[in-house]
Coordinates of C-alpha atoms in Angstrom, one line a residue:
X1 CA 0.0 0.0 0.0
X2 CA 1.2 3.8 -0.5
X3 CA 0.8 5.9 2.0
X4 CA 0.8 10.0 2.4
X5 CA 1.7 10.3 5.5
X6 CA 1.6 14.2 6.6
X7 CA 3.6 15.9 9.9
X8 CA 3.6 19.6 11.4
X9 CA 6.7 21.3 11.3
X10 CA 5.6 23.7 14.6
X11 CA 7.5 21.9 17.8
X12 CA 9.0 18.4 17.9
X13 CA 6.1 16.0 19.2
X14 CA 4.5 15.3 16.3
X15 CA 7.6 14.6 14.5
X16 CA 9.4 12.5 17.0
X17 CA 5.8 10.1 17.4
X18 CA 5.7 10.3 13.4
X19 CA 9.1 8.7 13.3
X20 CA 8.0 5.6 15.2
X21 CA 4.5 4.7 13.2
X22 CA 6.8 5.5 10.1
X23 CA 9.5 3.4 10.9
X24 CA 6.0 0.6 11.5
X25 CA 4.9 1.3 8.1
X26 CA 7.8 0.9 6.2
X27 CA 7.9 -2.4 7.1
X28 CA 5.3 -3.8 4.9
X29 CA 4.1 -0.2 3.0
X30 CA 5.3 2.8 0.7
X31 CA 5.2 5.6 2.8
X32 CA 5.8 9.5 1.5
X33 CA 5.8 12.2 4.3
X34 CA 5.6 15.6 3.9
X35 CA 6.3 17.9 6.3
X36 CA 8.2 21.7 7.1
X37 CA 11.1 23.3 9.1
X38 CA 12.2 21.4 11.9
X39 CA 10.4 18.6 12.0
X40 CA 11.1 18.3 7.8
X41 CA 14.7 18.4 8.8
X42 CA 14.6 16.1 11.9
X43 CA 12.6 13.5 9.8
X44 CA 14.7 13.6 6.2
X45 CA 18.2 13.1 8.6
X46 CA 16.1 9.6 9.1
X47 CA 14.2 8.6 6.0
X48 CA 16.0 10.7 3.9
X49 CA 14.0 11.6 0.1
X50 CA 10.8 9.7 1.4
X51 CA 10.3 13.2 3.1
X52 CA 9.2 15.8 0.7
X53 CA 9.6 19.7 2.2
X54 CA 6.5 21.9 2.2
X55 CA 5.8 25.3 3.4
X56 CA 3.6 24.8 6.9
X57 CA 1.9 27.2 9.4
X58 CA 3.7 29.1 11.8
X59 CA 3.0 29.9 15.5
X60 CA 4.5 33.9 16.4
X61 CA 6.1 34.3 19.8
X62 CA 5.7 37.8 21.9
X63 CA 7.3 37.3 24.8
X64 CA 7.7 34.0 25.0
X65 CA 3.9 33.4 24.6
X66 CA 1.6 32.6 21.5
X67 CA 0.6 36.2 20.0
X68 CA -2.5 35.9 18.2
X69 CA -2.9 38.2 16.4
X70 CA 1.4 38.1 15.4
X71 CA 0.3 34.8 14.2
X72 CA -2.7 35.8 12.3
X73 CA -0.9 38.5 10.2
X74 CA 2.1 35.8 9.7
X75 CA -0.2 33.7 8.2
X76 CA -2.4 36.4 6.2
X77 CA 0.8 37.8 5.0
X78 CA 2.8 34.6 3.8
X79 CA -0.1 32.3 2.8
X80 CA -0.3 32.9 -0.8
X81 CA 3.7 32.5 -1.4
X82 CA 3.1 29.2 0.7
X83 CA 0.3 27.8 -1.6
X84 CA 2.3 28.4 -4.5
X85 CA 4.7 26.3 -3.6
X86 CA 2.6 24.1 -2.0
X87 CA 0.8 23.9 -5.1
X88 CA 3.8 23.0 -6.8
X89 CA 4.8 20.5 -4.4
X90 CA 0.8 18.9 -4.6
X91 CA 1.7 18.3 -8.8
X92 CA 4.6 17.0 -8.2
X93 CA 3.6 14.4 -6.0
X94 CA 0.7 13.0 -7.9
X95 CA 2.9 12.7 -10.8
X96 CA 5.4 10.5 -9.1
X97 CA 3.2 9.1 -6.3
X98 CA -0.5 8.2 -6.0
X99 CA -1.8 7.1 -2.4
X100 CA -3.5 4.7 -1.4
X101 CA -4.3 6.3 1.9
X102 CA -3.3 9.3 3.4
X103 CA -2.5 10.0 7.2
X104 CA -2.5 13.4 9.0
X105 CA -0.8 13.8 12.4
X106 CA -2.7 17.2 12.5
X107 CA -1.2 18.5 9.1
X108 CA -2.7 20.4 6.4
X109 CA -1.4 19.8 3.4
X110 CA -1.8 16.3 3.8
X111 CA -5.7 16.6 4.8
X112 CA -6.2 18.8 1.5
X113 CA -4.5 16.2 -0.5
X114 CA -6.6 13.5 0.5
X115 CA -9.7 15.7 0.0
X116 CA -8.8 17.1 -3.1
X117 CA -7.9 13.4 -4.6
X118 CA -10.9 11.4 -2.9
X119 CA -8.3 9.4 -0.8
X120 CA -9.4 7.9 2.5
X121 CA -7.7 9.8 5.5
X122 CA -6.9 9.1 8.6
X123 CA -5.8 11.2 11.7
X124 CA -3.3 10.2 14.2
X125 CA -2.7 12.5 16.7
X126 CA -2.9 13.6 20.4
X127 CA -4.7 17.2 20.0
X128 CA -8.3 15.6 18.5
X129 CA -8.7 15.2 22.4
X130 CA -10.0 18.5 22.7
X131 CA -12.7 17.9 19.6
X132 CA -13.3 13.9 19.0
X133 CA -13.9 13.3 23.5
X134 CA -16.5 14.4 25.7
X135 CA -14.1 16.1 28.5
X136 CA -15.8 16.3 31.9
X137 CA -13.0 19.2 33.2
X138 CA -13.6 22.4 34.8
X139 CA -11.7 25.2 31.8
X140 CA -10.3 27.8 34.4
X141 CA -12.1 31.2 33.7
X142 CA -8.9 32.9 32.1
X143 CA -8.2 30.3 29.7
X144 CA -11.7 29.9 28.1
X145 CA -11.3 32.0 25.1
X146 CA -7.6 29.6 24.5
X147 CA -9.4 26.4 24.9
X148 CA -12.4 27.6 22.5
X149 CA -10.2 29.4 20.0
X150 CA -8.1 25.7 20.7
X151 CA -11.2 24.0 20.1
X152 CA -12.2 25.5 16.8
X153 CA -8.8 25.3 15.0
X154 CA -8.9 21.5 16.0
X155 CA -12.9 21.0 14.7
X156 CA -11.3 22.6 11.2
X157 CA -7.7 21.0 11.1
X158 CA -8.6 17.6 9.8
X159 CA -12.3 17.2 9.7
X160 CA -14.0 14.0 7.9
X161 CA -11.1 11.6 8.5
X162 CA -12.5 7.7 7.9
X163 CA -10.9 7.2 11.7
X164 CA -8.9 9.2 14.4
X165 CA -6.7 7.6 16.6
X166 CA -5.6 9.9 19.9
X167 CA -2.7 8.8 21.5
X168 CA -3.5 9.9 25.2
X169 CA -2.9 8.5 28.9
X170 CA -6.5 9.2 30.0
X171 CA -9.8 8.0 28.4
X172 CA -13.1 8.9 28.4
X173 CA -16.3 9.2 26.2
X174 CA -15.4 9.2 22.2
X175 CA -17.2 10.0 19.3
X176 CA -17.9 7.7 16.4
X177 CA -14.8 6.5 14.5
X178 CA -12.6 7.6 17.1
X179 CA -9.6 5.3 19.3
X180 CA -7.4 6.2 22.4
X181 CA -4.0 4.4 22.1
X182 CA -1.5 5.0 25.0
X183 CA 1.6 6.4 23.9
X184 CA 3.5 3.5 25.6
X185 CA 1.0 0.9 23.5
X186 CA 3.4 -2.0 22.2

């Protein structure tokens, strides 16, 4: 089988639980992964031209915190330089390698891909928590607007996936095509 597989270049986590259900999947499938910055670079020192680069979204820092709205005109500002190449990137890669299945550890392009191609997604990730569970925790008053704003991004990052898999330590009540996995799971 070919597999998409599609990982966040924001932080490390993602990238450093990609590498082990990669290193799984090459085993017995074709695996591409696309990802940016870091976690692109972390991930090609390992699998080398299986990872293709992209452009990806970018968290902005004021003081050592999240700025929103530094973030928002980042994004505004560089998006349509980043879709060009993406788009490039997105012709390239159905010219040299067609999916059979495309997995999103809470990556974009890789969602669009599958959408735009009709290929069955899945997501694999630990931050469908906060849209795919039914939490029963009390959101401290101060950080209600963060969890909801937290919340939406997450409802619109990979929506429509065939299954999510959440790799969490806790469980509780999940929505329909949904799995916990502990991160230790052998």
């Amino acid at each position: 089988m070919k597999i998409l597989y599609g990982v966040p270049g924001e932080g490390m986590g993602h990238a450093t639980r990609s590498r082990v259900v990669i290193e799984h999947l090459l085993k017995n499938h074709d695996v591409k992964v696309v990802s940016s910055d870091r976690a692109y670079k972390f991930l090609h020192q390992i699998f080398g031209d299986r990872v293709i680069e992209i452009n990806g979204f970018h968290l902005a820092y004021k003081n050592s915190k999240v700025s929103k709205l530094k973030t928002l005109t980042t994004t505004l500002t560089t998006a349509p330089k980043n879709l060009l190449f993406n788009y490039k990137k997105y012709s390239a890669l159905t010219e040299s390698f067609a999916p059979d299945l495309v997995i999103s550890d809470y990556e974009s392009f890789s969602f669009l891909f599958a959408k735009k191609y009709d290929i069955p997604l899945l997501s694999i990730d630990n931050i469908q928590v906060l849209s795919r569970c039914e939490l029963d925790i009390k959101i401290p008053s101060e950080e209600k607007n963060n969890y909801q704003i937290a919340k939406t991004i997450t409802l619109a990052k990979v929506p429509g996936a065939f299954d999510y898999f959440i790799t969490t330590f806790f469980q509780t009540a999940l929505k329909k095509n949904t799995y916990y996995f502990s991160p230790t799971h052998n």
